[in-house]
Short mmCIF file of C-alpha atoms and ligand atoms in Angstrom, two decimals:
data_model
loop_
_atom_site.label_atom_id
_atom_site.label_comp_id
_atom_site.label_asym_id
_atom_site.label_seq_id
_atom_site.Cartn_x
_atom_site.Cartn_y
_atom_site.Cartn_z
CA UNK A 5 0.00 0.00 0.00
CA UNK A 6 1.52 3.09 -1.45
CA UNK A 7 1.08 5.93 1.82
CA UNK A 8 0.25 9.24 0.29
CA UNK A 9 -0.30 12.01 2.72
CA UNK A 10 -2.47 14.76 1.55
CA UNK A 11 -2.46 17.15 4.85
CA UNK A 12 -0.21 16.66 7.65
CA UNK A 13 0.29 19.26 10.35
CA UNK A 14 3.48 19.50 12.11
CA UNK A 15 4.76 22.30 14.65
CA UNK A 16 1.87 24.81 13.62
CA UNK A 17 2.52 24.43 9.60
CA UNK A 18 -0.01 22.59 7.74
CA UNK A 19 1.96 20.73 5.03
CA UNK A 20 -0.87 19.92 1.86
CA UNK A 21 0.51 17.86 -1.41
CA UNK A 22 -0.36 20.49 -3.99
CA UNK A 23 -2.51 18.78 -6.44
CA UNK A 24 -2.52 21.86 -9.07
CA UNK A 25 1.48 20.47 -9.49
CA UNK A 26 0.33 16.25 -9.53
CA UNK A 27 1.65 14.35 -11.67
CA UNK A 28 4.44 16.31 -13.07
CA UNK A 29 5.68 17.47 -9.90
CA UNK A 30 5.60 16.56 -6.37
CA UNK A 31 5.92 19.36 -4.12
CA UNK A 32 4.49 20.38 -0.44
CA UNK A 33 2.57 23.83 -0.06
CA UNK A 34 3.30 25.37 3.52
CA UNK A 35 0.50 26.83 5.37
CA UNK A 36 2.14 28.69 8.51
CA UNK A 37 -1.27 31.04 9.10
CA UNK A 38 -5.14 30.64 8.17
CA UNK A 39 -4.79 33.17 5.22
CA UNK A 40 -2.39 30.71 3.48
CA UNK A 41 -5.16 27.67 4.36
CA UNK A 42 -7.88 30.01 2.54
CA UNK A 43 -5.80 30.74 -0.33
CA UNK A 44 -5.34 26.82 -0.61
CA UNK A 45 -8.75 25.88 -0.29
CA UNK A 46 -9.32 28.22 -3.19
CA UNK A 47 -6.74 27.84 -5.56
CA UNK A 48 -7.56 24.20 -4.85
CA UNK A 49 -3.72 23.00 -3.96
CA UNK A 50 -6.27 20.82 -1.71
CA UNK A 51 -9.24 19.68 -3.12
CA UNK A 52 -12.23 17.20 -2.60
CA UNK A 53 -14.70 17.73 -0.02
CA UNK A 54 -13.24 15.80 3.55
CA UNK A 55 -9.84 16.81 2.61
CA UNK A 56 -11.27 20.60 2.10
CA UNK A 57 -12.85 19.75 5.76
CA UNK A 58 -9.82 18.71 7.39
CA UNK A 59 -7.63 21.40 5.98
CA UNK A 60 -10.14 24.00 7.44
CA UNK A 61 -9.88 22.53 10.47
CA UNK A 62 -6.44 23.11 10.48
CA UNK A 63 -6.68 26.66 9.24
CA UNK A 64 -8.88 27.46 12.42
CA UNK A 65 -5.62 26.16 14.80
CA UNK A 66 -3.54 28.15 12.96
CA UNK A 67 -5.41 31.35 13.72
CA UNK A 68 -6.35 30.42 17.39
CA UNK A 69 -2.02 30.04 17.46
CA UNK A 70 -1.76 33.63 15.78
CA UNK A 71 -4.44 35.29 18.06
CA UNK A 72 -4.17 33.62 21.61
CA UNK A 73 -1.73 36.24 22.68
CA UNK A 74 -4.99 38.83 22.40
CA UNK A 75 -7.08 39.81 24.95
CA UNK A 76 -10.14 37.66 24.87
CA UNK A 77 -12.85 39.85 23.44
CA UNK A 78 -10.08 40.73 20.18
CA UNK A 79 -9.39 36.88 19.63
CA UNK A 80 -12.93 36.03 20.05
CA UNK A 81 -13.37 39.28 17.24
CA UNK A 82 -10.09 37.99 15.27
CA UNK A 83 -11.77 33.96 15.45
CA UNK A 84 -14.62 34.59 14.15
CA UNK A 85 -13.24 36.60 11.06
CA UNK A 86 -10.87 33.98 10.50
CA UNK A 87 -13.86 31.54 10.45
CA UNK A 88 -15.47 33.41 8.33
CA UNK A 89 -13.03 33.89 5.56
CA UNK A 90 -12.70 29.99 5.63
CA UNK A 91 -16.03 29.72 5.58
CA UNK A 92 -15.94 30.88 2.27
CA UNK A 93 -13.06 29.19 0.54
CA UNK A 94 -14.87 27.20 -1.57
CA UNK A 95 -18.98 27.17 -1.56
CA UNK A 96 -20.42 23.25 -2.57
CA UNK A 97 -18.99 20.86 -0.11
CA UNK A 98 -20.81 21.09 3.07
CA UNK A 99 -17.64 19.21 5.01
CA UNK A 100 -16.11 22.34 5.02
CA UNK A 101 -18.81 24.53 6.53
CA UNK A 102 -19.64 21.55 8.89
CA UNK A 103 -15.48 22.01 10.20
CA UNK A 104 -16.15 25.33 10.77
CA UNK A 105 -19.16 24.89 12.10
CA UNK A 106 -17.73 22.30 14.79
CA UNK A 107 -14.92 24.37 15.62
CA UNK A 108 -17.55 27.82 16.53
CA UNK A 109 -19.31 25.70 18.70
CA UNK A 110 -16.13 24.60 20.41
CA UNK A 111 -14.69 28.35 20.68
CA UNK A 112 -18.64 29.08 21.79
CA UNK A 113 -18.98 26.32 25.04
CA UNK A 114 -14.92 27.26 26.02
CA UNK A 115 -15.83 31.10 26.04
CA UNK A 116 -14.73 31.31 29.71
CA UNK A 117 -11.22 29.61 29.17
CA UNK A 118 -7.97 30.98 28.60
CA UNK A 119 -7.41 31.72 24.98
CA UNK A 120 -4.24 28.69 25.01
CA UNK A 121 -6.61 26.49 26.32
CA UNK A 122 -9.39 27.17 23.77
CA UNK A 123 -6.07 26.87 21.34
CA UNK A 124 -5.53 23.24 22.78
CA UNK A 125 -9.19 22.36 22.38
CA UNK A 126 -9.21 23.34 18.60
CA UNK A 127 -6.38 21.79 17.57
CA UNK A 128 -7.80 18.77 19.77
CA UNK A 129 -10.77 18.87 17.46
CA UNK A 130 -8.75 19.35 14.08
CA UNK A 131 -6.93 16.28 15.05
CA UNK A 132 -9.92 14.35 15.64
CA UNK A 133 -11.54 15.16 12.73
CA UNK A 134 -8.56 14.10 10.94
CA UNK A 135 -8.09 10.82 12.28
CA UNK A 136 -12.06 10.26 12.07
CA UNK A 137 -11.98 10.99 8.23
CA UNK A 138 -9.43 7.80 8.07
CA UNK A 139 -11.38 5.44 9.60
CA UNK A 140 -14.47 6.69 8.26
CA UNK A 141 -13.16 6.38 4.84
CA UNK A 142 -11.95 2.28 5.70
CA UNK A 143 -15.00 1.71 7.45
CA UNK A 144 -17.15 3.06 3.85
CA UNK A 145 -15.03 1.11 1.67
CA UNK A 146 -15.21 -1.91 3.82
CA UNK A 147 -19.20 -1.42 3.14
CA UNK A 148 -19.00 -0.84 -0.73
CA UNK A 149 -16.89 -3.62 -1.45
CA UNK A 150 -19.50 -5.70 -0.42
CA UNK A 151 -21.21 -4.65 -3.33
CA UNK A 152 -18.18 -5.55 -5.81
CA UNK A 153 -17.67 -8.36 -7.74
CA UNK A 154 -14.93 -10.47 -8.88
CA UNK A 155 -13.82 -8.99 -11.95
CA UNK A 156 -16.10 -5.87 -11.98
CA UNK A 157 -15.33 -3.46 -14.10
CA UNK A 158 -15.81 0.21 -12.48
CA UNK A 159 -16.41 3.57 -13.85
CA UNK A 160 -15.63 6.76 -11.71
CA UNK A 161 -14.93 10.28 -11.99
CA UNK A 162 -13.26 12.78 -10.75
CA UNK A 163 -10.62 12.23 -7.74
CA UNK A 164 -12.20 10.52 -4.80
CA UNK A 165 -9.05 8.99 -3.31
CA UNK A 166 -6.41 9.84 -0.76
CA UNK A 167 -5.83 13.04 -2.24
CA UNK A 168 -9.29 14.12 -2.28
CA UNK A 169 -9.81 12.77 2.05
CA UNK A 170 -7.21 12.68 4.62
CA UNK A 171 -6.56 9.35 3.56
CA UNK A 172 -7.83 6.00 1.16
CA UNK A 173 -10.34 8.19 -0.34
CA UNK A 174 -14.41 7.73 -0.62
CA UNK A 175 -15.28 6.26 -4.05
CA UNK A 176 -11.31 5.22 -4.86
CA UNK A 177 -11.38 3.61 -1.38
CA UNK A 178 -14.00 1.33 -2.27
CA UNK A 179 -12.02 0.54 -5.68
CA UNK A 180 -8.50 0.52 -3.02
CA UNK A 181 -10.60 -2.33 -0.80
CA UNK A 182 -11.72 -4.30 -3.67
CA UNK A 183 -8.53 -4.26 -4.98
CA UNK A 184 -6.45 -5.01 -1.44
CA UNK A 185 -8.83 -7.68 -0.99
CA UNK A 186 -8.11 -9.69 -4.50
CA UNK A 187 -11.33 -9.01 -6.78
CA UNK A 188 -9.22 -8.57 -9.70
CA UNK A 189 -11.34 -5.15 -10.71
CA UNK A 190 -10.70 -2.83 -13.51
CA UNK A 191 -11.43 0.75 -14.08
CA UNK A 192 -12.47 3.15 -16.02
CA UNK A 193 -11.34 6.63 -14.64
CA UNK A 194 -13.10 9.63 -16.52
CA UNK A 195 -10.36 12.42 -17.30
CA UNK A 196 -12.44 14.79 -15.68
CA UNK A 197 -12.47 18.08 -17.88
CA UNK A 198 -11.47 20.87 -16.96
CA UNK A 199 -9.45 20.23 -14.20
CA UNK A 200 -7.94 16.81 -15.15
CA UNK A 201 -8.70 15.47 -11.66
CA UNK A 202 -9.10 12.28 -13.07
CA UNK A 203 -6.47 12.22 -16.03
CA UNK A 204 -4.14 13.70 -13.19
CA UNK A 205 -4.51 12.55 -9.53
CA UNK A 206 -7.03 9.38 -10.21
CA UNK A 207 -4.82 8.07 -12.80
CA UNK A 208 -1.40 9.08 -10.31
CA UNK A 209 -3.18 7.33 -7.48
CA UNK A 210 -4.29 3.96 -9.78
CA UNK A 211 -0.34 3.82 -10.81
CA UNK A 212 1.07 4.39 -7.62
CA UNK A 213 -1.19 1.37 -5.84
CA UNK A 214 -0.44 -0.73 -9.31
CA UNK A 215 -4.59 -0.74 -9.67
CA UNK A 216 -5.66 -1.88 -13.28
CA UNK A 217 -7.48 0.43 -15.38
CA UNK A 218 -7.75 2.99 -18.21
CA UNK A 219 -7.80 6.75 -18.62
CA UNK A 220 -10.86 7.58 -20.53
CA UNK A 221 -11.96 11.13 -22.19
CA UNK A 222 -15.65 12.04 -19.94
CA UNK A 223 -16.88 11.71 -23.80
CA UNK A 224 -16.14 8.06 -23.99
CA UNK A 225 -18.20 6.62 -20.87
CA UNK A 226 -21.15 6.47 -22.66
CA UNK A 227 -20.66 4.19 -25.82
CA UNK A 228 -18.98 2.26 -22.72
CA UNK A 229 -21.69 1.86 -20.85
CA UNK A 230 -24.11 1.04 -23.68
CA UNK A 231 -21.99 -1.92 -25.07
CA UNK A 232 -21.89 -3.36 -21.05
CA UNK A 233 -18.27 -2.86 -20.28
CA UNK A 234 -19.17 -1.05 -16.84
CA UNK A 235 -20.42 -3.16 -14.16
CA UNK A 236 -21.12 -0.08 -11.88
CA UNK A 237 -20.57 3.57 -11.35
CA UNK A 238 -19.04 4.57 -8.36
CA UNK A 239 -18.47 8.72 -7.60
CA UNK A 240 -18.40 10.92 -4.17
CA UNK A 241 -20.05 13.52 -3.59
CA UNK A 242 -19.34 17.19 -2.45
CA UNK A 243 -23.09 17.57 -0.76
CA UNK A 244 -26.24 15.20 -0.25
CA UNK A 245 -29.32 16.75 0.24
CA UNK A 246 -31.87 15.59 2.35
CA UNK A 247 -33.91 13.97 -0.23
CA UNK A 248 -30.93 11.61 -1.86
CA UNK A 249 -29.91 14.44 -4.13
CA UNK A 250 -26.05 14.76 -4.91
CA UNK A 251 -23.26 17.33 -5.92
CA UNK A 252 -20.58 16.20 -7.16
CA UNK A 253 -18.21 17.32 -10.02
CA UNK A 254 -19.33 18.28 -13.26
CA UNK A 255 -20.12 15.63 -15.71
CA UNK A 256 -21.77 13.03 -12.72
CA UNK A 257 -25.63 13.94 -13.70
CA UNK A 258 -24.56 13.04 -17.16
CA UNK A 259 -22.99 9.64 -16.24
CA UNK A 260 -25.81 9.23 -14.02
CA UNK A 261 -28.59 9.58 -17.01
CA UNK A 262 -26.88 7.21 -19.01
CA UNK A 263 -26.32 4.53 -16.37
CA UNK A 264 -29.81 5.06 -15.48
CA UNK A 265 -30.78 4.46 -18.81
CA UNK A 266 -28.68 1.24 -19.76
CA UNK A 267 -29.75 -0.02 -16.51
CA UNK A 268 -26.27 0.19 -14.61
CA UNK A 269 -25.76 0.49 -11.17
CA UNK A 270 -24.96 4.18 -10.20
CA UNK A 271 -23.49 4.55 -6.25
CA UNK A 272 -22.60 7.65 -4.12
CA UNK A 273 -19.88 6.66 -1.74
CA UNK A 274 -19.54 9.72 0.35
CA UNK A 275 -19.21 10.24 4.63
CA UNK A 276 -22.12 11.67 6.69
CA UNK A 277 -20.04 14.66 7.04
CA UNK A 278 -20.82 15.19 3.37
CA UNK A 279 -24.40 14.82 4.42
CA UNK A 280 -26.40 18.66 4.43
CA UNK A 281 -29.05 17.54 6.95
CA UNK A 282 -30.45 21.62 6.76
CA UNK A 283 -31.00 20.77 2.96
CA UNK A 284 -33.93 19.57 1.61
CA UNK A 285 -33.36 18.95 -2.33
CA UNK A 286 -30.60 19.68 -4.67
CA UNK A 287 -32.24 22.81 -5.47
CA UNK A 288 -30.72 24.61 -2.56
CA UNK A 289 -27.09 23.82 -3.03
CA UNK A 290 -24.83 26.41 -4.01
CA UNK A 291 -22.83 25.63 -7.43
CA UNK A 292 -19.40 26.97 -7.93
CA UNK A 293 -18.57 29.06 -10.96
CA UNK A 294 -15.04 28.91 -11.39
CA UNK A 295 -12.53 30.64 -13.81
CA UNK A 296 -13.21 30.90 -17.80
CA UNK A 297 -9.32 30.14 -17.99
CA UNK A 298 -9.51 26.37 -16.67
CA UNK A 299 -11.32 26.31 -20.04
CA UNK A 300 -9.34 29.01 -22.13
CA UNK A 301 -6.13 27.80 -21.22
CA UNK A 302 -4.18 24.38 -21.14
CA UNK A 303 -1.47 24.22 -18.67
CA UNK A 304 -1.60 28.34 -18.97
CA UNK A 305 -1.49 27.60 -23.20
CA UNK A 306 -3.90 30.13 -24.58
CA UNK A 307 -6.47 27.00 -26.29
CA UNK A 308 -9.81 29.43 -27.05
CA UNK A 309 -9.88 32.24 -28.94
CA UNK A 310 -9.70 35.96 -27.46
CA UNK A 311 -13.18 37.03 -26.74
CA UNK A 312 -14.99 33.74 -26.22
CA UNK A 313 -16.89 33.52 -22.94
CA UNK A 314 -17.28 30.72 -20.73
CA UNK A 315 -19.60 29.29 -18.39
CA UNK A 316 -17.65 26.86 -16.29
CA UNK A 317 -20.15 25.39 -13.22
CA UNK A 318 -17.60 23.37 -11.33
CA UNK A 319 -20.47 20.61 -9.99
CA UNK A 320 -23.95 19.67 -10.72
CA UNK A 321 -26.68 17.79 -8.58
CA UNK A 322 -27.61 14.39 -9.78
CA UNK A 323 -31.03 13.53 -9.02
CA UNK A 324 -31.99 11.04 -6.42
CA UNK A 325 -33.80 9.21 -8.62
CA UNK A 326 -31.01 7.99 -10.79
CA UNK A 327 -28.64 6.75 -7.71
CA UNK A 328 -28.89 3.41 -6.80
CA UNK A 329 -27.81 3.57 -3.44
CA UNK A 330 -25.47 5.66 -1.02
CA UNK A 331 -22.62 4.11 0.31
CA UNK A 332 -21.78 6.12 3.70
CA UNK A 333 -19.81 4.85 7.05
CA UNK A 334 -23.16 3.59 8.34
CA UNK A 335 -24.02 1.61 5.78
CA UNK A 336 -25.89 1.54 2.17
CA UNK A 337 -28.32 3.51 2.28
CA UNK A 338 -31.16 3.00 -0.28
CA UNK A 339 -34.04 4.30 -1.72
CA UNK A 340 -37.15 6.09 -0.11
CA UNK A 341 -33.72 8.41 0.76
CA UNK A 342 -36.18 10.89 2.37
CA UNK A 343 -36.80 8.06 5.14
CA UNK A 344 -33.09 6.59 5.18
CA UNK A 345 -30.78 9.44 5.41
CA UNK A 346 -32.99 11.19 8.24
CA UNK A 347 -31.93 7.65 9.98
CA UNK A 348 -28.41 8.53 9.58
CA UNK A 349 -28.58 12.38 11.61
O1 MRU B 426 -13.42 20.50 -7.42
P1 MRU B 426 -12.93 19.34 -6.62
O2 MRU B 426 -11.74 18.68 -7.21
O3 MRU B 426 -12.75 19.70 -5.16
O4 MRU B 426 -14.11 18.29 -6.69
C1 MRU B 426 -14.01 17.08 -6.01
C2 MRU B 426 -15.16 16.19 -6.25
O5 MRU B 426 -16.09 16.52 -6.95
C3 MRU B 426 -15.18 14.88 -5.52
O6 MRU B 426 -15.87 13.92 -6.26
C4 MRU B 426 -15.87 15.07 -4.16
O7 MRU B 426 -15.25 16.07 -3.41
C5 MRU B 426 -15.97 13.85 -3.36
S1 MRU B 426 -14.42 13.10 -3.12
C6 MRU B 426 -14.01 12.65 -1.70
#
């Protein structure tokens, strides 16, 4: 098992593999404040929702370290600015608001402690969160491999694995598990445009763990799928709505229409964390817009004409309706999901 570590926090730096250099290079960003954690989350050095979670965790130590030499009404003042501003790094995956959500109750029910000790508790919490996201992620892909079979061949999209988590991944964990555990699998990882998350860290992290598959342009999965060379679709998801509806990275509805209409199984492997209990359809969730230049530009090579415009939504919601079942750390959970993911709160 090839150990890949995403986010590691040592001596008040937060140390994140930055995925806009994978695979050509492998370098470490350095996060020594919260400013440098926002800019991350942004510029997506980190990227996929748990990991986007734990790194914002992180950030929140980092300014409770910078501000606990303030008296306490300024750090409270100074905290809850810094939580803000993370707040708002990136707007789709809920893990991230539900870190920062965790860590202002914390700061709330400590209010009368010394500003070290509220320090201590946060970067208690970050640590926890952290290690939970691991065994979350083992205890998912334990479930979903139950679903595999020998020899299945698996589509996915997008980066799910340790790079997108703390560690193993969500969806690629399931594929890791089936793999560590001898079902001679094969898959089919979409390239992902425009980021390349697939051609570049899902296709890094299938080489480095020796995992059999192909690279496939998103335009190929369906003729795939209609002559029966995918078994099942397995993607995360950035938020699940109360009602079974998912966000995840562009191009998932699609896949999700076509498996539903060729009849092939379609899975969400994603943590409760990912899980927006406050949301009651896909309708609510906020969609990211990002850059026109991820689609003007290759590798900063000028690929669209001057003048063109863009419209570049980074995720879409796939309806309930077309997901066979949601593979969490509790368990699959299966359609009515109005009924079954209340069970999971
Ligand atoms: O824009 P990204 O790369 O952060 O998008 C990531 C995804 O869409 C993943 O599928 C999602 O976060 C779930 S992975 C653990």
């Amino acid at each position: 098992m090839a150990e890949i570590k995403t986010i590691e926090f040592k001596d008040n730096i937060l140390y994140l593999i930055d995925q806009r250099k994978l695979p050509r290079d492998y370098e470490i960003f350095e996060c020594k404040d919260f400013r440098d954690v926002d800019f991350a989350i942004h510029d997506m050095v980190v990227r996929g929702a748990p990991a986007i979670g734990a790194t914002a965790a992180y950030g929140v130590v980092l300014a409770a370290k910078e501000f606990l030499g303030l008296e306490k009404p300024r750090f409270f003042e100074e905290m809850e600015k810094a939580l803000e501003k993370l707040n708002q790094s990136r707007p789709t995956a809920v893990n991230l608001m539900w870190a920062i959500g965790k860590m202002r109750t914390l700061i709330e029910e400590n209010k009368e402690l010394e500003t070290r000790e509220i320090y201590e508790k946060i970067k208690e919490e970050a640590d926890n969160i952290y290690n939970e996201d691991i065994e979350t992620n083992k205890t998912m892909a334990k479930h979903g491999n139950e679903i595999i079979k020998q020899g299945d061949n698996i589509l996915t999209h997008c980066n799910t694995g340790a790079l997108a988590t703390v560690a193993y991944g969500t969806a690629l964990g399931v594929i890791r598990e089936a793999h560590y555990t001898g079902k001679d699998i094969f898959v089919y990882a979409d390239e992902t445009r425009p980021r390349l998350q697939g051609g570049k860290l899902t296709a890094w992290e299938l080489v480095q763990e020796g995992i059999p598959g192909k690279l496939i342009a998103d335009s190929v999965a369906a003729t795939l799928i209609r002559d029966g060379k995918v078994d099942l679709i397995l993607t995360g998801a950035d938020r699940v709505a109360n009602n079974g509806d998912s966000a995840n990275k562009i191009g998932t509805f699609m896949l999700s229409v076509v498996a539903k209409a060729y009849d092939v199984p379609f899975y969400i492997v994603a943590p409760t964390t990912t899980i927006d209990f406050e949301m009651e359809s896909g309708d609510g969730i906020k969609i990211e817009e990002r850059s026109s230049e991820e689609l003007t530009h290759i590798d900063g090579i000028r690929t669209a004409p001057e003048g063109m415009e863009v419209y570049n939504p980074a995720f879409d919601v796939t309806p309930h309706e077309n997901i066979t079942g949601i593979i969490t750390e509790k368990g699959i959970v299966r359609p009515p999901y109005k009924e079954n993911i209340r069970k999971l709160k």
